Amino acid sequence: MTAQILVRRCLSAANVVSTRHLYCTHRKSAGVRALYDGECPICVKEIQLLQFIQRNRSQKVEFVDISLQGYDGANYGGISYDRAMEEMHVIDENDQVHVGVPAFTVMYRAVGLGWMGCLMSLPLIRPLMDTGYAIFARNRLRWTGRDECTTGRCEKKKKKE
């Protein structure tokens, strides 16, 4: 199968099922949960946009603000606050945890932007996305003028050191 045919199928189906193998399906999403940092202005803008996009969908992504004091990782795939702060985590409808760029593809598919997830997964684009996101994730606190202590959870880290 040629890459062109694969891309056309992917864009027409507009749903990513696998981020390792690029193929698409019309499977419906249910129960997708996206963990995000509600103190990150860039993250919040993206989540607000996705909430707007999914407003008319019957199955909605649950966006979970990990910066709230009540966040308990045990309720979200065992993902601790510290792990969730490192990079994007999305828990799919089968309770599988996706991290980094694959998390975005699952989240975009669930809100109806599967075509974007397909594009992000293309063999020539995926390495660029992985590198770009890794740089962003590593530097987002500094770039948005914050440090880890804005939520008060850094006290635990200081005691461990």
Coordinates of N, CA and C in Angstrom, one line a residue:
M1 N 0.8 -1.2 0.0 CA 0.0 0.0 0.0 C 0.9 1.2 0.0
T2 N 0.6 2.2 -0.9 CA 1.4 3.4 -0.9 C 1.1 4.3 0.2
A3 N 2.0 5.2 0.5 CA 1.8 6.2 1.5 C 0.6 7.1 1.2
Q4 N 0.5 7.5 0.0 CA -0.6 8.4 -0.4 C -2.0 7.7 -0.1
I5 N -2.1 6.5 -0.4 CA -3.4 5.8 -0.2 C -3.6 5.7 1.3
L6 N -2.6 5.4 2.1 CA -2.7 5.3 3.5 C -3.1 6.7 4.1
V7 N -2.5 7.7 3.7 CA -2.9 9.1 4.2 C -4.3 9.4 3.8
R8 N -4.7 9.1 2.6 CA -6.1 9.4 2.2 C -7.1 8.7 3.1
R9 N -6.8 7.4 3.3 CA -7.7 6.6 4.2 C -7.8 7.2 5.6
C10 N -6.6 7.6 6.0 CA -6.5 8.2 7.4 C -7.3 9.5 7.5
L11 N -7.1 10.3 6.5 CA -7.8 11.6 6.6 C -9.3 11.5 6.4
S12 N -9.7 10.5 5.6 CA -11.2 10.4 5.4 C -11.8 9.7 6.6
A13 N -11.1 8.8 7.3 CA -11.7 8.2 8.4 C -11.7 9.2 9.6
A14 N -10.6 9.9 9.7 CA -10.5 11.0 10.8 C -10.5 10.4 12.2
N15 N -9.9 9.2 12.3 CA -9.8 8.6 13.7 C -8.5 7.8 13.7
V16 N -7.6 8.1 14.7 CA -6.4 7.4 14.9 C -6.7 6.3 15.9
V17 N -6.3 5.1 15.6 CA -6.4 4.0 16.6 C -5.0 3.6 17.1
S18 N -4.0 3.6 16.3 CA -2.7 3.3 16.7 C -1.7 4.3 16.4
T19 N -0.8 4.6 17.3 CA 0.2 5.6 17.0 C 1.5 5.0 16.5
R20 N 1.6 3.7 16.6 CA 2.8 2.9 16.1 C 2.6 2.6 14.7
H21 N 1.4 2.2 14.3 CA 1.0 1.8 13.0 C -0.1 2.8 12.5
L22 N 0.1 3.4 11.4 CA -0.8 4.4 11.0 C -2.0 3.8 10.2
Y23 N -3.1 3.6 10.9 CA -4.3 3.1 10.3 C -5.4 3.7 11.1
C24 N -6.6 3.8 10.5 CA -7.7 4.6 11.1 C -9.0 3.7 11.0
T25 N -9.9 4.1 11.8 CA -11.2 3.5 11.9 C -12.3 4.5 12.3
H26 N -13.5 4.0 12.2 CA -14.6 4.9 12.6 C -15.1 4.6 14.0
R27 N -14.2 3.9 14.8 CA -14.6 3.6 16.2 C -15.0 4.8 17.0
K28 N -16.0 4.7 17.8 CA -16.5 5.8 18.6 C -15.6 5.8 19.9
S29 N -15.4 7.0 20.4 CA -14.7 7.2 21.7 C -15.6 7.4 22.8
A30 N -15.3 6.8 23.9 CA -16.0 7.0 25.2 C -15.1 6.9 26.3
G31 N -15.2 7.7 27.3 CA -14.5 7.6 28.5 C -13.0 8.1 28.4
V32 N -12.7 8.9 27.5 CA -11.3 9.4 27.3 C -11.1 10.5 28.4
R33 N -10.0 10.4 29.1 CA -9.7 11.4 30.1 C -8.3 12.0 29.8
A34 N -8.2 13.3 29.7 CA -7.0 14.0 29.4 C -6.5 14.8 30.7
L35 N -5.3 14.5 31.1 CA -4.7 15.2 32.3 C -4.0 16.4 31.8
Y36 N -4.2 17.6 32.4 CA -3.5 18.8 31.9 C -3.2 19.7 33.1
D37 N -2.3 20.5 32.9 CA -1.8 21.5 34.0 C -2.7 22.8 33.8
G38 N -3.6 23.0 34.7 CA -4.5 24.1 34.7 C -3.8 25.4 35.1
E39 N -2.5 25.4 35.5 CA -1.7 26.6 35.7 C -0.9 27.0 34.5
C40 N -0.9 26.2 33.5 CA -0.1 26.5 32.3 C -1.0 27.2 31.3
P41 N -0.7 28.5 31.0 CA -1.6 29.2 30.1 C -1.8 28.6 28.7
I42 N -0.7 28.1 28.2 CA -0.7 27.5 26.8 C -1.6 26.2 26.9
C43 N -1.4 25.4 27.9 CA -2.2 24.2 28.0 C -3.7 24.5 28.2
V44 N -4.0 25.5 29.0 CA -5.4 25.9 29.2 C -6.1 26.4 28.0
K45 N -5.4 27.2 27.2 CA -5.9 27.7 25.9 C -6.3 26.5 25.0
E46 N -5.4 25.5 24.9 CA -5.6 24.4 24.0 C -6.8 23.6 24.6
I47 N -6.9 23.4 25.9 CA -8.0 22.6 26.4 C -9.3 23.4 26.2
Q48 N -9.3 24.7 26.3 CA -10.5 25.5 26.1 C -11.0 25.3 24.6
L49 N -10.0 25.3 23.7 CA -10.4 25.1 22.3 C -11.0 23.7 22.1
L50 N -10.4 22.7 22.7 CA -10.9 21.4 22.5 C -12.3 21.2 23.1
Q51 N -12.5 21.9 24.3 CA -13.8 21.8 24.9 C -14.9 22.5 24.0
F52 N -14.5 23.6 23.3 CA -15.4 24.2 22.4 C -15.7 23.3 21.2
I53 N -14.6 22.7 20.7 CA -14.8 21.8 19.5 C -15.7 20.6 19.8
Q54 N -15.6 20.1 21.0 CA -16.4 18.9 21.3 C -17.8 19.2 21.9
R55 N -18.1 20.4 22.0 CA -19.4 20.8 22.7 C -20.6 20.1 22.2
N56 N -20.7 19.7 20.9 CA -21.9 19.1 20.4 C -21.8 17.6 20.3
R57 N -20.7 17.0 20.8 CA -20.5 15.6 20.8 C -21.1 14.9 22.0
S58 N -21.7 13.7 21.7 CA -22.4 13.0 22.8 C -21.3 12.5 23.8
Q59 N -20.2 11.9 23.3 CA -19.2 11.4 24.1 C -18.1 12.4 24.2
K60 N -17.9 13.0 25.4 CA -17.0 14.0 25.6 C -15.7 13.6 26.4
V61 N -14.6 14.2 26.0 CA -13.4 14.0 26.8 C -13.5 14.6 28.1
E62 N -13.1 14.0 29.2 CA -13.1 14.6 30.5 C -11.7 15.2 30.7
F63 N -11.6 16.5 30.8 CA -10.4 17.2 31.0 C -10.1 17.3 32.5
V64 N -9.0 16.8 33.0 CA -8.7 16.7 34.4 C -7.6 17.7 34.7
D65 N -7.9 18.7 35.5 CA -6.8 19.7 35.9 C -6.0 19.1 37.1
I66 N -4.8 18.7 36.8 CA -3.9 18.1 37.8 C -3.4 19.2 38.8
S67 N -3.5 20.4 38.5 CA -3.0 21.5 39.4 C -3.9 21.7 40.6
L68 N -5.2 21.2 40.6 CA -6.1 21.3 41.7 C -5.6 20.4 42.9
Q69 N -5.8 20.9 44.1 CA -5.3 20.2 45.2 C -6.0 18.8 45.4
G70 N -7.2 18.7 44.9 CA -7.9 17.4 45.0 C -7.5 16.3 44.0
Y71 N -6.5 16.6 43.1 CA -6.1 15.6 42.1 C -5.5 14.4 42.8
D72 N -6.0 13.3 42.5 CA -5.5 12.0 43.1 C -5.2 11.1 41.9
G73 N -3.9 10.8 41.7 CA -3.5 10.0 40.6 C -4.0 8.6 40.7
A74 N -4.4 8.1 41.8 CA -4.9 6.8 42.0 C -6.2 6.6 41.2
N75 N -6.9 7.7 41.0 CA -8.2 7.7 40.2 C -7.9 7.8 38.7
Y76 N -6.7 8.1 38.3 CA -6.4 8.3 36.9 C -5.2 7.5 36.5
G77 N -5.3 6.2 36.5 CA -4.3 5.3 36.0 C -3.1 5.2 36.8
G78 N -3.1 5.7 38.1 CA -2.0 5.7 38.9 C -0.9 6.7 38.6
I79 N -1.4 7.7 37.8 CA -0.4 8.8 37.3 C -0.3 9.8 38.4
S80 N 0.9 9.9 39.0 CA 1.1 10.9 40.1 C 1.2 12.3 39.5
Y81 N 1.0 13.2 40.4 CA 1.1 14.6 40.0 C 2.5 14.9 39.3
D82 N 3.6 14.4 39.9 CA 4.9 14.7 39.3 C 5.0 14.1 37.9
R83 N 4.5 12.9 37.7 CA 4.5 12.3 36.4 C 3.7 13.0 35.4
A84 N 2.5 13.4 35.8 CA 1.6 14.2 35.0 C 2.2 15.5 34.6
M85 N 3.0 16.1 35.5 CA 3.6 17.4 35.2 C 4.7 17.3 34.1
E86 N 5.3 16.1 34.0 CA 6.4 15.9 33.0 C 6.0 16.0 31.6
E87 N 4.8 15.4 31.2 CA 4.3 15.5 29.9 C 2.8 15.1 29.9
M88 N 2.2 15.3 28.7 CA 0.8 15.1 28.5 C 0.5 13.6 28.7
H89 N -0.6 13.3 29.5 CA -1.1 11.9 29.7 C -2.6 11.9 29.3
V90 N -3.0 10.9 28.5 CA -4.4 10.7 28.2 C -4.7 9.2 28.5
I91 N -5.8 9.0 29.1 CA -6.3 7.6 29.4 C -7.4 7.4 28.4
D92 N -7.3 6.3 27.6 CA -8.3 6.1 26.6 C -9.5 5.3 27.2
E93 N -10.4 5.0 26.3 CA -11.7 4.3 26.8 C -11.4 2.9 27.3
N94 N -10.2 2.3 27.0 CA -9.9 1.0 27.5 C -8.9 1.1 28.7
D95 N -8.8 2.3 29.3 CA -7.9 2.6 30.5 C -6.4 2.4 30.1
Q96 N -6.1 2.5 28.9 CA -4.7 2.5 28.5 C -4.2 3.9 28.5
V97 N -3.0 4.1 29.1 CA -2.4 5.4 29.3 C -1.5 5.7 28.1
H98 N -1.7 6.9 27.5 CA -0.8 7.3 26.4 C -0.1 8.6 26.8
V99 N 1.2 8.7 26.5 CA 2.0 9.7 27.0 C 2.7 10.5 25.8
G100 N 2.8 11.8 26.0 CA 3.5 12.6 24.9 C 2.6 12.8 23.7
V101 N 3.2 12.7 22.5 CA 2.5 12.9 21.3 C 1.4 11.9 21.1
P102 N 1.6 10.6 21.4 CA 0.5 9.6 21.3 C -0.7 10.1 22.1
A103 N -0.5 10.7 23.2 CA -1.6 11.2 24.0 C -2.4 12.2 23.3
F104 N -1.8 13.1 22.6 CA -2.5 14.1 21.8 C -3.3 13.5 20.7
T105 N -2.8 12.4 20.0 CA -3.5 11.8 18.9 C -4.8 11.2 19.4
V106 N -4.7 10.5 20.6 CA -5.9 10.0 21.2 C -6.9 11.0 21.6
M107 N -6.4 12.1 22.2 CA -7.3 13.2 22.6 C -8.0 13.9 21.4
Y108 N -7.2 14.2 20.4 CA -7.7 14.8 19.2 C -8.8 13.9 18.5
R109 N -8.5 12.6 18.4 CA -9.5 11.7 17.9 C -10.8 11.8 18.6
A110 N -10.7 11.8 19.9 CA -11.9 11.8 20.8 C -12.7 13.0 20.7
V111 N -12.1 14.2 20.4 CA -12.9 15.4 20.2 C -13.4 15.6 18.8
G112 N -13.0 14.8 17.9 CA -13.4 14.9 16.5 C -12.3 15.5 15.6
L113 N -11.1 15.5 16.0 CA -10.0 16.0 15.2 C -9.0 14.9 14.9
G114 N -9.5 13.7 14.5 CA -8.7 12.6 14.2 C -7.8 12.8 13.1
W115 N -8.2 13.7 12.1 CA -7.3 14.0 11.0 C -6.0 14.6 11.5
M116 N -6.1 15.4 12.5 CA -4.9 16.0 13.0 C -3.9 15.0 13.7
G117 N -4.5 14.1 14.4 CA -3.8 13.0 15.0 C -3.1 12.1 13.9
C118 N -3.8 11.9 12.8 CA -3.2 11.2 11.7 C -2.0 11.9 11.1
L119 N -2.2 13.2 10.9 CA -1.1 14.0 10.4 C 0.1 13.9 11.3
M120 N -0.1 14.0 12.6 CA 1.0 14.0 13.6 C 1.7 12.7 13.6
S121 N 1.0 11.6 13.2 CA 1.6 10.3 13.2 C 2.3 9.9 11.9
L122 N 2.2 10.7 10.9 CA 2.9 10.4 9.7 C 4.4 10.2 9.9
P123 N 5.0 9.2 9.2 CA 6.4 8.9 9.5 C 7.4 10.1 9.4
L124 N 7.1 11.0 8.5 CA 8.0 12.2 8.4 C 7.8 13.3 9.4
I125 N 6.5 13.3 9.9 CA 6.1 14.4 10.8 C 6.3 13.9 12.3
R126 N 6.1 12.7 12.6 CA 6.1 12.2 14.0 C 7.4 12.5 14.7
P127 N 8.6 12.2 14.1 CA 9.8 12.5 14.8 C 10.0 14.0 15.1
L128 N 9.5 14.9 14.3 CA 9.5 16.3 14.5 C 8.6 16.7 15.7
M129 N 7.4 16.1 15.7 CA 6.4 16.3 16.8 C 7.0 15.8 18.1
D130 N 7.6 14.6 18.1 CA 8.2 14.1 19.3 C 9.3 15.0 19.9
T131 N 10.2 15.5 19.0 CA 11.3 16.4 19.4 C 10.7 17.7 19.9
G132 N 9.8 18.3 19.1 CA 9.2 19.6 19.5 C 8.5 19.5 20.8
Y133 N 7.7 18.5 21.0 CA 6.9 18.4 22.2 C 7.9 18.1 23.4
A134 N 8.9 17.3 23.2 CA 9.9 17.1 24.3 C 10.5 18.4 24.8
I135 N 10.9 19.2 23.8 CA 11.5 20.5 24.2 C 10.4 21.4 24.9
F136 N 9.2 21.4 24.4 CA 8.2 22.2 25.1 C 7.9 21.7 26.5
A137 N 7.7 20.4 26.7 CA 7.4 19.8 28.0 C 8.5 20.1 29.0
R138 N 9.8 20.0 28.5 CA 10.9 20.3 29.4 C 11.0 21.7 29.9
N139 N 10.5 22.6 29.0 CA 10.7 24.0 29.3 C 9.5 24.8 29.6
R140 N 8.3 24.2 29.5 CA 7.0 25.0 29.6 C 6.9 25.8 30.9
L141 N 7.4 25.3 32.0 CA 7.2 26.0 33.3 C 8.0 27.3 33.2
R142 N 9.3 27.2 32.7 CA 10.1 28.4 32.6 C 9.6 29.4 31.6
W143 N 9.1 28.8 30.4 CA 8.6 29.7 29.3 C 7.3 30.4 29.7
T144 N 6.6 29.9 30.7 CA 5.3 30.5 31.1 C 5.5 31.3 32.4
G145 N 6.8 31.5 32.8 CA 7.1 32.3 33.9 C 6.7 31.7 35.3
R146 N 6.8 30.4 35.4 CA 6.5 29.8 36.7 C 7.6 28.8 37.1
D147 N 7.4 28.3 38.3 CA 8.3 27.2 38.8 C 7.3 26.2 39.3
E148 N 7.9 25.1 39.8 CA 7.1 23.9 40.2 C 6.3 24.2 41.5
C149 N 6.7 25.3 42.2 CA 6.1 25.5 43.5 C 4.8 26.3 43.5
T150 N 4.2 26.6 42.3 CA 3.0 27.4 42.3 C 1.8 26.6 42.9
T151 N 1.8 25.3 42.9 CA 0.7 24.6 43.5 C 0.9 24.2 44.9
G152 N 2.1 24.4 45.4 CA 2.4 24.0 46.8 C 2.8 22.6 47.0
R153 N 2.9 21.9 45.9 CA 3.2 20.4 46.0 C 4.8 20.2 46.0
C154 N 5.5 21.3 45.8 CA 7.0 21.1 45.8 C 7.5 20.8 47.2
E155 N 6.7 21.0 48.2 CA 7.2 20.8 49.6 C 7.6 19.3 49.7
K156 N 6.8 18.4 49.1 CA 7.1 17.0 49.2 C 8.4 16.7 48.5
K157 N 8.7 17.3 47.4 CA 10.0 17.1 46.7 C 11.1 17.6 47.6
K158 N 11.0 18.7 48.2 CA 12.1 19.3 49.0 C 12.4 18.3 50.2
K159 N 11.4 17.7 50.8 CA 11.6 16.8 51.9 C 12.3 15.5 51.4
K160 N 12.1 15.1 50.2 CA 12.7 13.9 49.7 C 14.1 14.1 49.4
E161 N 14.5 15.2 49.0 CA 15.9 15.5 48.6 C 16.9 15.5 49.7

